[in-house]
Amino acid sequence: MYKASPKRKVILEKSKSVREKETRLNSNFFAKHLKRIYPIALQRSTSSSFSLSSISLSLSQNSTDSFATDSTSTLEQKISLALGLISSPRRRETYVPKSIPQQQELQLSQDLSSDEPKRCNWITKKSDEVYVMFHDQQWGVPVYDDNLLFEFLAMSGMLMDYNWTEILKRKELFREAFCEFDPNLVAKMGDKEITEIASNKSIMLQESRVRCIVDNAKCIIKVVKEFGSFNSFVWGFMDHKPIINKFKYSRNVPLRSPKAEIISKDMIKRGFRFVGPVIVHSFMQAAGLTIDHLVDCFRHEDCVSLAERPWRHI
């Protein structure tokens, strides 16, 4: 049997000591940078362990460089290649993990980067900006101003011919035509003013609709004499407290309600026109008499807070 000389033994022991030291250093270096490497180009195995061969395979499969790693590459070379990929902007932009389909990756990226608040689900990406703003700023906010209540009542009546988006786009034209919805001024409009408004192609209201708004203004004048304000009349049906609903799904939000039917019947008796239960309920939703934002909508809590203020009806 071959026996090494004492001098040879010393050399072998020193060599072994150096290799063990290098292995420890490389292991620490690898652990230090492992967290940086994994999100870019390293796949976890089913046993949740990492191997040198798996790193090499992952890097070589995803590299566009002119060289590739092989089985003889040292650990330092593999780590150097991995860090090179991390520091390369081109690599970060183009890499997509094979375990995640590209379409899902894109959707995930959009979801993470989106700062949009959660809204009622009838507000979609295709919704017009004017409708989104109406939802975010006005719809469901309790209203106590006579002119604004009259405006919402008039616009709710227009829902028989148009949707909210079409109405809101012409809101400023309506305000100009109907004197900022001041009931006192609208009630005084005669045939000449009515015909002029109806013939305005930008406003797009039939003469019967214009006359309806004028007649409702006259009814509001009578209500003000009896109740002191249109606000007091409308909120009196609610005991000056809005109905706070907690609907989770849009299919639960009704088109009409028992309270809307009560208000509708009373208004019809007083001579109001185009105030059926569906229109009245739309009016109640817009003017915050009923809060119908879905519970997971960011505006639900906001409108509830406004409704619960002690000075709400003053």
PDB file of C-alpha atoms in Angstrom:
ATOM      1  CA  MET A   1       0.000   0.000   0.000  1.00  0.00           C
ATOM      2  CA  TYR A   2       1.196   3.443  -0.903  1.00  0.00           C
ATOM      3  CA  LYS A   3       2.087   5.682   2.042  1.00  0.00           C
ATOM      4  CA  ALA A   4       2.574   9.398   1.632  1.00  0.00           C
ATOM      5  CA  SER A   5       5.719  10.967   2.969  1.00  0.00           C
ATOM      6  CA  PRO A   6       5.465  13.333   5.964  1.00  0.00           C
ATOM      7  CA  LYS A   7       6.147  16.296   3.697  1.00  0.00           C
ATOM      8  CA  ARG A   8       3.388  15.173   1.331  1.00  0.00           C
ATOM      9  CA  LYS A   9       0.943  14.793   4.230  1.00  0.00           C
ATOM     10  CA  VAL A  10       1.551  18.391   5.296  1.00  0.00           C
ATOM     11  CA  ILE A  11       0.867  19.651   1.768  1.00  0.00           C
ATOM     12  CA  LEU A  12      -2.355  17.591   1.502  1.00  0.00           C
ATOM     13  CA  GLU A  13      -3.633  18.809   4.879  1.00  0.00           C
ATOM     14  CA  LYS A  14      -2.975  22.454   3.943  1.00  0.00           C
ATOM     15  CA  SER A  15      -4.740  21.954   0.617  1.00  0.00           C
ATOM     16  CA  LYS A  16      -7.715  20.343   2.355  1.00  0.00           C
ATOM     17  CA  SER A  17      -7.864  23.221   4.855  1.00  0.00           C
ATOM     18  CA  VAL A  18      -7.838  25.806   2.054  1.00  0.00           C
ATOM     19  CA  ARG A  19     -10.626  24.004   0.150  1.00  0.00           C
ATOM     20  CA  GLU A  20     -12.805  23.796   3.272  1.00  0.00           C
ATOM     21  CA  LYS A  21     -12.295  27.522   3.907  1.00  0.00           C
ATOM     22  CA  GLU A  22     -13.213  28.372   0.302  1.00  0.00           C
ATOM     23  CA  THR A  23     -16.315  26.194   0.542  1.00  0.00           C
ATOM     24  CA  ARG A  24     -17.473  28.026   3.684  1.00  0.00           C
ATOM     25  CA  LEU A  25     -16.866  31.423   2.090  1.00  0.00           C
ATOM     26  CA  ASN A  26     -18.668  30.435  -1.089  1.00  0.00           C
ATOM     27  CA  SER A  27     -21.570  29.036   0.915  1.00  0.00           C
ATOM     28  CA  ASN A  28     -21.942  32.301   2.851  1.00  0.00           C
ATOM     29  CA  PHE A  29     -21.635  34.308  -0.335  1.00  0.00           C
ATOM     30  CA  PHE A  30     -24.309  32.168  -1.997  1.00  0.00           C
ATOM     31  CA  ALA A  31     -26.696  32.496   0.975  1.00  0.00           C
ATOM     32  CA  LYS A  32     -26.167  36.249   1.084  1.00  0.00           C
ATOM     33  CA  HIS A  33     -27.196  36.741  -2.525  1.00  0.00           C
ATOM     34  CA  LEU A  34     -29.745  33.929  -2.778  1.00  0.00           C
ATOM     35  CA  LYS A  35     -32.670  36.216  -1.939  1.00  0.00           C
ATOM     36  CA  ARG A  36     -31.661  38.559  -4.751  1.00  0.00           C
ATOM     37  CA  ILE A  37     -31.325  35.771  -7.284  1.00  0.00           C
ATOM     38  CA  TYR A  38     -34.525  33.841  -6.638  1.00  0.00           C
ATOM     39  CA  PRO A  39     -37.122  36.390  -7.802  1.00  0.00           C
ATOM     40  CA  ILE A  40     -35.302  36.823 -11.102  1.00  0.00           C
ATOM     41  CA  ALA A  41     -34.296  33.419 -12.365  1.00  0.00           C
ATOM     42  CA  LEU A  42     -34.499  30.675  -9.773  1.00  0.00           C
ATOM     43  CA  GLN A  43     -37.347  28.175  -9.415  1.00  0.00           C
ATOM     44  CA  ARG A  44     -38.103  26.417  -6.127  1.00  0.00           C
ATOM     45  CA  SER A  45     -38.165  22.656  -6.371  1.00  0.00           C
ATOM     46  CA  THR A  46     -40.958  20.569  -4.855  1.00  0.00           C
ATOM     47  CA  SER A  47     -38.730  19.855  -1.848  1.00  0.00           C
ATOM     48  CA  SER A  48     -38.184  23.604  -1.296  1.00  0.00           C
ATOM     49  CA  SER A  49     -34.407  23.121  -1.639  1.00  0.00           C
ATOM     50  CA  PHE A  50     -31.888  24.671  -4.017  1.00  0.00           C
ATOM     51  CA  SER A  51     -29.108  22.988  -5.895  1.00  0.00           C
ATOM     52  CA  LEU A  52     -26.165  24.262  -7.885  1.00  0.00           C
ATOM     53  CA  SER A  53     -27.376  22.378 -10.939  1.00  0.00           C
ATOM     54  CA  SER A  54     -30.846  23.977 -10.731  1.00  0.00           C
ATOM     55  CA  ILE A  55     -29.260  27.446 -10.663  1.00  0.00           C
ATOM     56  CA  SER A  56     -27.166  26.649 -13.704  1.00  0.00           C
ATOM     57  CA  LEU A  57     -30.177  25.302 -15.602  1.00  0.00           C
ATOM     58  CA  SER A  58     -32.330  28.282 -14.760  1.00  0.00           C
ATOM     59  CA  LEU A  59     -29.684  30.787 -15.706  1.00  0.00           C
ATOM     60  CA  SER A  60     -28.745  29.072 -18.954  1.00  0.00           C
ATOM     61  CA  GLN A  61     -32.375  28.729 -20.056  1.00  0.00           C
ATOM     62  CA  ASN A  62     -33.080  32.412 -19.522  1.00  0.00           C
ATOM     63  CA  SER A  63     -29.813  33.944 -20.671  1.00  0.00           C
ATOM     64  CA  THR A  64     -29.376  35.689 -23.998  1.00  0.00           C
ATOM     65  CA  ASP A  65     -25.650  36.117 -23.511  1.00  0.00           C
ATOM     66  CA  SER A  66     -23.220  34.482 -25.948  1.00  0.00           C
ATOM     67  CA  PHE A  67     -21.903  32.072 -23.335  1.00  0.00           C
ATOM     68  CA  ALA A  68     -23.575  29.492 -21.124  1.00  0.00           C
ATOM     69  CA  THR A  69     -22.682  27.714 -17.906  1.00  0.00           C
ATOM     70  CA  ASP A  70     -21.494  24.128 -17.991  1.00  0.00           C
ATOM     71  CA  SER A  71     -20.866  21.382 -15.490  1.00  0.00           C
ATOM     72  CA  THR A  72     -17.240  22.465 -15.024  1.00  0.00           C
ATOM     73  CA  SER A  73     -18.089  26.047 -14.068  1.00  0.00           C
ATOM     74  CA  THR A  74     -17.008  27.020 -10.609  1.00  0.00           C
ATOM     75  CA  LEU A  75     -19.416  28.301  -7.990  1.00  0.00           C
ATOM     76  CA  GLU A  76     -17.909  31.782  -8.220  1.00  0.00           C
ATOM     77  CA  GLN A  77     -18.602  31.880 -11.982  1.00  0.00           C
ATOM     78  CA  LYS A  78     -22.215  30.851 -11.508  1.00  0.00           C
ATOM     79  CA  ILE A  79     -22.800  33.429  -8.784  1.00  0.00           C
ATOM     80  CA  SER A  80     -21.104  36.071 -10.925  1.00  0.00           C
ATOM     81  CA  LEU A  81     -23.412  35.233 -13.826  1.00  0.00           C
ATOM     82  CA  ALA A  82     -26.472  35.383 -11.562  1.00  0.00           C
ATOM     83  CA  LEU A  83     -25.499  38.780 -10.176  1.00  0.00           C
ATOM     84  CA  GLY A  84     -24.826  39.986 -13.697  1.00  0.00           C
ATOM     85  CA  LEU A  85     -28.393  39.095 -14.642  1.00  0.00           C
ATOM     86  CA  ILE A  86     -29.729  40.928 -11.602  1.00  0.00           C
ATOM     87  CA  SER A  87     -27.805  44.090 -12.451  1.00  0.00           C
ATOM     88  CA  SER A  88     -28.890  44.060 -16.097  1.00  0.00           C
ATOM     89  CA  PRO A  89     -31.909  46.346 -16.748  1.00  0.00           C
ATOM     90  CA  ARG A  90     -32.599  44.460 -19.968  1.00  0.00           C
ATOM     91  CA  ARG A  91     -32.850  41.202 -18.040  1.00  0.00           C
ATOM     92  CA  ARG A  92     -35.290  42.630 -15.500  1.00  0.00           C
ATOM     93  CA  GLU A  93     -37.554  43.996 -18.193  1.00  0.00           C
ATOM     94  CA  THR A  94     -37.738  40.927 -20.396  1.00  0.00           C
ATOM     95  CA  TYR A  95     -37.746  38.036 -17.932  1.00  0.00           C
ATOM     96  CA  VAL A  96     -41.032  36.289 -17.228  1.00  0.00           C
ATOM     97  CA  PRO A  97     -40.941  33.216 -14.951  1.00  0.00           C
ATOM     98  CA  LYS A  98     -41.966  30.092 -16.832  1.00  0.00           C
ATOM     99  CA  SER A  99     -44.233  29.055 -13.972  1.00  0.00           C
ATOM    100  CA  ILE A 100     -46.511  32.104 -14.565  1.00  0.00           C
ATOM    101  CA  PRO A 101     -48.318  32.500 -17.910  1.00  0.00           C
ATOM    102  CA  GLN A 102     -47.554  35.824 -19.572  1.00  0.00           C
ATOM    103  CA  GLN A 103     -51.200  36.944 -19.549  1.00  0.00           C
ATOM    104  CA  GLN A 104     -51.485  36.277 -15.806  1.00  0.00           C
ATOM    105  CA  GLU A 105     -48.192  38.068 -15.247  1.00  0.00           C
ATOM    106  CA  LEU A 106     -49.531  41.142 -17.060  1.00  0.00           C
ATOM    107  CA  GLN A 107     -52.785  41.096 -15.104  1.00  0.00           C
ATOM    108  CA  LEU A 108     -50.906  40.706 -11.814  1.00  0.00           C
ATOM    109  CA  SER A 109     -48.671  43.646 -12.715  1.00  0.00           C
ATOM    110  CA  GLN A 110     -51.699  45.807 -13.532  1.00  0.00           C
ATOM    111  CA  ASP A 111     -53.447  44.844 -10.300  1.00  0.00           C
ATOM    112  CA  LEU A 112     -50.398  45.679  -8.193  1.00  0.00           C
ATOM    113  CA  SER A 113     -49.804  49.010  -9.923  1.00  0.00           C
ATOM    114  CA  SER A 114     -53.434  50.104  -9.844  1.00  0.00           C
ATOM    115  CA  ASP A 115     -54.221  52.851  -7.367  1.00  0.00           C
ATOM    116  CA  GLU A 116     -57.931  52.959  -8.225  1.00  0.00           C
ATOM    117  CA  PRO A 117     -60.235  52.753  -5.191  1.00  0.00           C
ATOM    118  CA  LYS A 118     -62.868  50.042  -4.943  1.00  0.00           C
ATOM    119  CA  ARG A 119     -66.149  51.291  -6.440  1.00  0.00           C
ATOM    120  CA  CYS A 120     -69.641  49.945  -6.976  1.00  0.00           C
ATOM    121  CA  ASN A 121     -69.301  47.262  -9.644  1.00  0.00           C
ATOM    122  CA  TRP A 122     -71.487  49.086 -12.153  1.00  0.00           C
ATOM    123  CA  ILE A 123     -68.591  51.508 -12.489  1.00  0.00           C
ATOM    124  CA  THR A 124     -66.232  49.806 -14.940  1.00  0.00           C
ATOM    125  CA  LYS A 125     -63.120  50.698 -16.910  1.00  0.00           C
ATOM    126  CA  LYS A 126     -65.407  51.626 -19.793  1.00  0.00           C
ATOM    127  CA  SER A 127     -67.487  54.055 -17.705  1.00  0.00           C
ATOM    128  CA  ASP A 128     -67.318  57.661 -18.846  1.00  0.00           C
ATOM    129  CA  GLU A 129     -65.266  59.984 -16.661  1.00  0.00           C
ATOM    130  CA  VAL A 130     -68.238  62.247 -15.979  1.00  0.00           C
ATOM    131  CA  TYR A 131     -70.214  59.281 -14.637  1.00  0.00           C
ATOM    132  CA  VAL A 132     -67.302  58.127 -12.467  1.00  0.00           C
ATOM    133  CA  MET A 133     -66.956  61.635 -11.012  1.00  0.00           C
ATOM    134  CA  PHE A 134     -70.696  61.753 -10.307  1.00  0.00           C
ATOM    135  CA  HIS A 135     -70.423  58.431  -8.469  1.00  0.00           C
ATOM    136  CA  ASP A 136     -67.339  59.553  -6.522  1.00  0.00           C
ATOM    137  CA  GLN A 137     -68.475  63.051  -5.595  1.00  0.00           C
ATOM    138  CA  GLN A 138     -72.271  63.380  -5.616  1.00  0.00           C
ATOM    139  CA  TRP A 139     -74.259  60.165  -5.857  1.00  0.00           C
ATOM    140  CA  GLY A 140     -75.462  59.198  -2.402  1.00  0.00           C
ATOM    141  CA  VAL A 141     -74.345  62.395  -0.655  1.00  0.00           C
ATOM    142  CA  PRO A 142     -77.257  63.768   1.439  1.00  0.00           C
ATOM    143  CA  VAL A 143     -78.557  66.974  -0.184  1.00  0.00           C
ATOM    144  CA  TYR A 144     -80.449  69.678   1.749  1.00  0.00           C
ATOM    145  CA  ASP A 145     -80.420  72.538  -0.753  1.00  0.00           C
ATOM    146  CA  ASP A 146     -83.746  73.247  -2.499  1.00  0.00           C
ATOM    147  CA  ASN A 147     -82.210  74.108  -5.866  1.00  0.00           C
ATOM    148  CA  LEU A 148     -80.021  71.009  -5.927  1.00  0.00           C
ATOM    149  CA  LEU A 149     -82.905  68.783  -4.860  1.00  0.00           C
ATOM    150  CA  PHE A 150     -84.971  70.237  -7.706  1.00  0.00           C
ATOM    151  CA  GLU A 151     -82.094  69.602 -10.106  1.00  0.00           C
ATOM    152  CA  PHE A 152     -81.793  65.958  -9.080  1.00  0.00           C
ATOM    153  CA  LEU A 153     -85.548  65.504  -9.365  1.00  0.00           C
ATOM    154  CA  ALA A 154     -85.504  66.958 -12.892  1.00  0.00           C
ATOM    155  CA  MET A 155     -82.507  64.858 -13.996  1.00  0.00           C
ATOM    156  CA  SER A 156     -84.020  61.711 -12.505  1.00  0.00           C
ATOM    157  CA  GLY A 157     -87.102  62.337 -14.655  1.00  0.00           C
ATOM    158  CA  MET A 158     -84.864  62.512 -17.720  1.00  0.00           C
ATOM    159  CA  LEU A 159     -83.837  58.890 -17.085  1.00  0.00           C
ATOM    160  CA  MET A 160     -86.970  57.910 -18.991  1.00  0.00           C
ATOM    161  CA  ASP A 161     -85.174  59.030 -22.165  1.00  0.00           C
ATOM    162  CA  TYR A 162     -81.446  58.996 -21.331  1.00  0.00           C
ATOM    163  CA  ASN A 163     -78.928  57.347 -19.027  1.00  0.00           C
ATOM    164  CA  TRP A 164     -76.946  59.144 -16.328  1.00  0.00           C
ATOM    165  CA  THR A 165     -73.869  59.611 -18.516  1.00  0.00           C
ATOM    166  CA  GLU A 166     -75.839  61.346 -21.277  1.00  0.00           C
ATOM    167  CA  ILE A 167     -77.630  63.527 -18.736  1.00  0.00           C
ATOM    168  CA  LEU A 168     -74.507  64.501 -16.816  1.00  0.00           C
ATOM    169  CA  LYS A 169     -72.691  65.536 -19.994  1.00  0.00           C
ATOM    170  CA  ARG A 170     -75.379  68.174 -20.545  1.00  0.00           C
ATOM    171  CA  LYS A 171     -75.783  69.168 -16.903  1.00  0.00           C
ATOM    172  CA  GLU A 172     -74.324  72.641 -17.349  1.00  0.00           C
ATOM    173  CA  LEU A 173     -76.636  73.251 -20.334  1.00  0.00           C
ATOM    174  CA  PHE A 174     -79.609  72.260 -18.180  1.00  0.00           C
ATOM    175  CA  ARG A 175     -78.502  74.581 -15.399  1.00  0.00           C
ATOM    176  CA  GLU A 176     -78.183  77.473 -17.798  1.00  0.00           C
ATOM    177  CA  ALA A 177     -81.555  76.777 -19.426  1.00  0.00           C
ATOM    178  CA  PHE A 178     -83.415  76.330 -16.128  1.00  0.00           C
ATOM    179  CA  CYS A 179     -81.846  79.231 -14.208  1.00  0.00           C
ATOM    180  CA  GLU A 180     -79.654  77.059 -11.964  1.00  0.00           C
ATOM    181  CA  PHE A 181     -82.858  75.168 -11.081  1.00  0.00           C
ATOM    182  CA  ASP A 182     -84.198  77.988  -8.959  1.00  0.00           C
ATOM    183  CA  PRO A 183     -87.879  76.965  -8.539  1.00  0.00           C
ATOM    184  CA  ASN A 184     -88.985  80.585  -8.248  1.00  0.00           C
ATOM    185  CA  LEU A 185     -87.522  81.501 -11.641  1.00  0.00           C
ATOM    186  CA  VAL A 186     -88.441  78.279 -13.456  1.00  0.00           C
ATOM    187  CA  ALA A 187     -92.051  78.519 -12.269  1.00  0.00           C
ATOM    188  CA  LYS A 188     -92.360  81.857 -14.071  1.00  0.00           C
ATOM    189  CA  MET A 189     -91.323  80.476 -17.473  1.00  0.00           C
ATOM    190  CA  GLY A 190     -93.943  80.897 -20.205  1.00  0.00           C
ATOM    191  CA  ASP A 191     -94.549  79.289 -23.577  1.00  0.00           C
ATOM    192  CA  LYS A 192     -91.822  81.362 -25.226  1.00  0.00           C
ATOM    193  CA  GLU A 193     -89.100  80.154 -22.851  1.00  0.00           C
ATOM    194  CA  ILE A 194     -90.387  76.589 -22.973  1.00  0.00           C
ATOM    195  CA  THR A 195     -90.345  76.516 -26.778  1.00  0.00           C
ATOM    196  CA  GLU A 196     -86.880  78.049 -26.859  1.00  0.00           C
ATOM    197  CA  ILE A 197     -85.484  75.384 -24.546  1.00  0.00           C
ATOM    198  CA  ALA A 198     -87.210  72.565 -26.418  1.00  0.00           C
ATOM    199  CA  SER A 199     -85.851  73.795 -29.768  1.00  0.00           C
ATOM    200  CA  ASN A 200     -82.266  73.859 -28.492  1.00  0.00           C
ATOM    201  CA  LYS A 201     -80.637  70.830 -30.154  1.00  0.00           C
ATOM    202  CA  SER A 202     -77.784  70.808 -27.637  1.00  0.00           C
ATOM    203  CA  ILE A 203     -80.177  70.291 -24.732  1.00  0.00           C
ATOM    204  CA  MET A 204     -82.202  67.593 -26.499  1.00  0.00           C
ATOM    205  CA  LEU A 205     -85.363  67.765 -24.387  1.00  0.00           C
ATOM    206  CA  GLN A 206     -88.845  67.303 -25.748  1.00  0.00           C
ATOM    207  CA  GLU A 207     -91.302  70.097 -25.077  1.00  0.00           C
ATOM    208  CA  SER A 208     -93.373  67.809 -22.854  1.00  0.00           C
ATOM    209  CA  ARG A 209     -90.315  67.188 -20.652  1.00  0.00           C
ATOM    210  CA  VAL A 210     -89.583  70.909 -20.427  1.00  0.00           C
ATOM    211  CA  ARG A 211     -93.185  71.666 -19.436  1.00  0.00           C
ATOM    212  CA  CYS A 212     -92.972  68.910 -16.839  1.00  0.00           C
ATOM    213  CA  ILE A 213     -89.966  70.586 -15.192  1.00  0.00           C
ATOM    214  CA  VAL A 214     -91.730  73.967 -15.214  1.00  0.00           C
ATOM    215  CA  ASP A 215     -94.902  72.472 -13.719  1.00  0.00           C
ATOM    216  CA  ASN A 216     -92.890  70.715 -11.006  1.00  0.00           C
ATOM    217  CA  ALA A 217     -91.268  74.043 -10.129  1.00  0.00           C
ATOM    218  CA  LYS A 218     -94.752  75.473  -9.562  1.00  0.00           C
ATOM    219  CA  CYS A 219     -95.556  72.516  -7.298  1.00  0.00           C
ATOM    220  CA  ILE A 220     -92.368  73.132  -5.318  1.00  0.00           C
ATOM    221  CA  ILE A 221     -93.453  76.759  -4.742  1.00  0.00           C
ATOM    222  CA  LYS A 222     -96.685  75.467  -3.178  1.00  0.00           C
ATOM    223  CA  VAL A 223     -94.777  72.944  -1.059  1.00  0.00           C
ATOM    224  CA  VAL A 224     -92.425  75.669   0.212  1.00  0.00           C
ATOM    225  CA  LYS A 225     -95.417  77.729   1.361  1.00  0.00           C
ATOM    226  CA  GLU A 226     -96.719  74.753   3.332  1.00  0.00           C
ATOM    227  CA  PHE A 227     -93.515  73.207   4.693  1.00  0.00           C
ATOM    228  CA  GLY A 228     -91.084  76.111   4.629  1.00  0.00           C
ATOM    229  CA  SER A 229     -88.768  74.497   2.090  1.00  0.00           C
ATOM    230  CA  PHE A 230     -88.648  71.704  -0.456  1.00  0.00           C
ATOM    231  CA  ASN A 231     -85.887  70.242   1.700  1.00  0.00           C
ATOM    232  CA  SER A 232     -88.204  69.970   4.726  1.00  0.00           C
ATOM    233  CA  PHE A 233     -90.918  68.382   2.601  1.00  0.00           C
ATOM    234  CA  VAL A 234     -88.665  65.710   1.092  1.00  0.00           C
ATOM    235  CA  TRP A 235     -86.672  64.857   4.208  1.00  0.00           C
ATOM    236  CA  GLY A 236     -89.846  64.819   6.289  1.00  0.00           C
ATOM    237  CA  PHE A 237     -90.701  61.479   4.693  1.00  0.00           C
ATOM    238  CA  MET A 238     -87.353  60.158   5.952  1.00  0.00           C
ATOM    239  CA  ASP A 239     -87.635  61.593   9.471  1.00  0.00           C
ATOM    240  CA  HIS A 240     -84.552  63.584   8.406  1.00  0.00           C
ATOM    241  CA  LYS A 241     -82.452  60.412   8.336  1.00  0.00           C
ATOM    242  CA  PRO A 242     -81.346  58.672   5.132  1.00  0.00           C
ATOM    243  CA  ILE A 243     -81.867  54.970   4.674  1.00  0.00           C
ATOM    244  CA  ILE A 244     -78.470  53.294   4.982  1.00  0.00           C
ATOM    245  CA  ASN A 245     -78.424  50.059   3.016  1.00  0.00           C
ATOM    246  CA  LYS A 246     -75.653  47.498   3.078  1.00  0.00           C
ATOM    247  CA  PHE A 247     -75.979  45.783  -0.242  1.00  0.00           C
ATOM    248  CA  LYS A 248     -73.104  43.505  -1.218  1.00  0.00           C
ATOM    249  CA  TYR A 249     -74.138  42.848  -4.813  1.00  0.00           C
ATOM    250  CA  SER A 250     -75.616  45.132  -7.472  1.00  0.00           C
ATOM    251  CA  ARG A 251     -78.442  42.665  -8.052  1.00  0.00           C
ATOM    252  CA  ASN A 252     -79.648  43.446  -4.522  1.00  0.00           C
ATOM    253  CA  VAL A 253     -80.059  47.165  -5.218  1.00  0.00           C
ATOM    254  CA  PRO A 254     -83.768  47.751  -5.976  1.00  0.00           C
ATOM    255  CA  LEU A 255     -85.234  49.937  -8.730  1.00  0.00           C
ATOM    256  CA  ARG A 256     -87.981  51.071  -6.386  1.00  0.00           C
ATOM    257  CA  SER A 257     -88.668  50.911  -2.664  1.00  0.00           C
ATOM    258  CA  PRO A 258     -91.628  51.178  -0.266  1.00  0.00           C
ATOM    259  CA  LYS A 259     -90.492  54.652   0.773  1.00  0.00           C
ATOM    260  CA  ALA A 260     -90.243  55.747  -2.863  1.00  0.00           C
ATOM    261  CA  GLU A 261     -93.804  54.560  -3.445  1.00  0.00           C
ATOM    262  CA  ILE A 262     -95.054  56.619  -0.489  1.00  0.00           C
ATOM    263  CA  ILE A 263     -93.268  59.777  -1.670  1.00  0.00           C
ATOM    264  CA  SER A 264     -94.413  59.192  -5.258  1.00  0.00           C
ATOM    265  CA  LYS A 265     -98.083  58.931  -4.284  1.00  0.00           C
ATOM    266  CA  ASP A 266     -97.918  62.102  -2.215  1.00  0.00           C
ATOM    267  CA  MET A 267     -96.147  64.084  -4.937  1.00  0.00           C
ATOM    268  CA  ILE A 268     -98.615  62.945  -7.599  1.00  0.00           C
ATOM    269  CA  LYS A 269    -101.487  64.140  -5.384  1.00  0.00           C
ATOM    270  CA  ARG A 270     -99.788  67.544  -5.188  1.00  0.00           C
ATOM    271  CA  GLY A 271     -99.602  67.814  -8.981  1.00  0.00           C
ATOM    272  CA  PHE A 272     -95.988  66.724  -9.618  1.00  0.00           C
ATOM    273  CA  ARG A 273     -95.400  64.988 -12.947  1.00  0.00           C
ATOM    274  CA  PHE A 274     -93.048  62.168 -13.974  1.00  0.00           C
ATOM    275  CA  VAL A 275     -92.552  61.132 -10.361  1.00  0.00           C
ATOM    276  CA  GLY A 276     -93.316  57.411 -10.436  1.00  0.00           C
ATOM    277  CA  PRO A 277     -91.726  55.117  -7.807  1.00  0.00           C
ATOM    278  CA  VAL A 278     -88.750  54.233 -10.031  1.00  0.00           C
ATOM    279  CA  ILE A 279     -87.945  57.869 -10.813  1.00  0.00           C
ATOM    280  CA  VAL A 280     -88.421  58.863  -7.175  1.00  0.00           C
ATOM    281  CA  HIS A 281     -86.104  56.083  -6.036  1.00  0.00           C
ATOM    282  CA  SER A 282     -83.444  57.249  -8.511  1.00  0.00           C
ATOM    283  CA  PHE A 283     -83.908  60.743  -7.091  1.00  0.00           C
ATOM    284  CA  MET A 284     -83.520  59.398  -3.549  1.00  0.00           C
ATOM    285  CA  GLN A 285     -80.301  57.585  -4.496  1.00  0.00           C
ATOM    286  CA  ALA A 286     -78.771  60.642  -6.173  1.00  0.00           C
ATOM    287  CA  ALA A 287     -79.763  63.044  -3.381  1.00  0.00           C
ATOM    288  CA  GLY A 288     -78.632  60.748  -0.575  1.00  0.00           C
ATOM    289  CA  LEU A 289     -82.053  60.045   0.895  1.00  0.00           C
ATOM    290  CA  THR A 290     -81.062  56.420   0.539  1.00  0.00           C
ATOM    291  CA  ILE A 291     -77.439  55.291   0.460  1.00  0.00           C
ATOM    292  CA  ASP A 292     -77.197  52.492  -2.060  1.00  0.00           C
ATOM    293  CA  HIS A 293     -73.444  52.332  -2.575  1.00  0.00           C
ATOM    294  CA  LEU A 294     -72.303  48.731  -2.203  1.00  0.00           C
ATOM    295  CA  VAL A 295     -70.701  48.021   1.160  1.00  0.00           C
ATOM    296  CA  ASP A 296     -67.254  47.415  -0.326  1.00  0.00           C
ATOM    297  CA  CYS A 297     -67.351  50.685  -2.290  1.00  0.00           C
ATOM    298  CA  PHE A 298     -65.104  53.372  -0.829  1.00  0.00           C
ATOM    299  CA  ARG A 299     -67.982  55.873  -1.026  1.00  0.00           C
ATOM    300  CA  HIS A 300     -70.310  53.876   1.212  1.00  0.00           C
ATOM    301  CA  GLU A 301     -68.484  54.774   4.406  1.00  0.00           C
ATOM    302  CA  ASP A 302     -68.003  58.383   3.261  1.00  0.00           C
ATOM    303  CA  CYS A 303     -71.712  58.908   2.611  1.00  0.00           C
ATOM    304  CA  VAL A 304     -72.694  57.193   5.861  1.00  0.00           C
ATOM    305  CA  SER A 305     -70.371  59.543   7.766  1.00  0.00           C
ATOM    306  CA  LEU A 306     -71.986  62.562   6.109  1.00  0.00           C
ATOM    307  CA  ALA A 307     -75.462  61.230   6.837  1.00  0.00           C
ATOM    308  CA  GLU A 308     -74.703  60.718  10.518  1.00  0.00           C
ATOM    309  CA  ARG A 309     -73.597  64.274  11.202  1.00  0.00           C
ATOM    310  CA  PRO A 310     -75.847  65.805  13.877  1.00  0.00           C
ATOM    311  CA  TRP A 311     -76.372  69.011  11.868  1.00  0.00           C
ATOM    312  CA  ARG A 312     -77.333  67.139   8.693  1.00  0.00           C
ATOM    313  CA  HIS A 313     -80.809  68.630   8.264  1.00  0.00           C
ATOM    314  CA  ILE A 314     -80.156  72.161   9.564  1.00  0.00           C
TER     315      ILE A 314
END
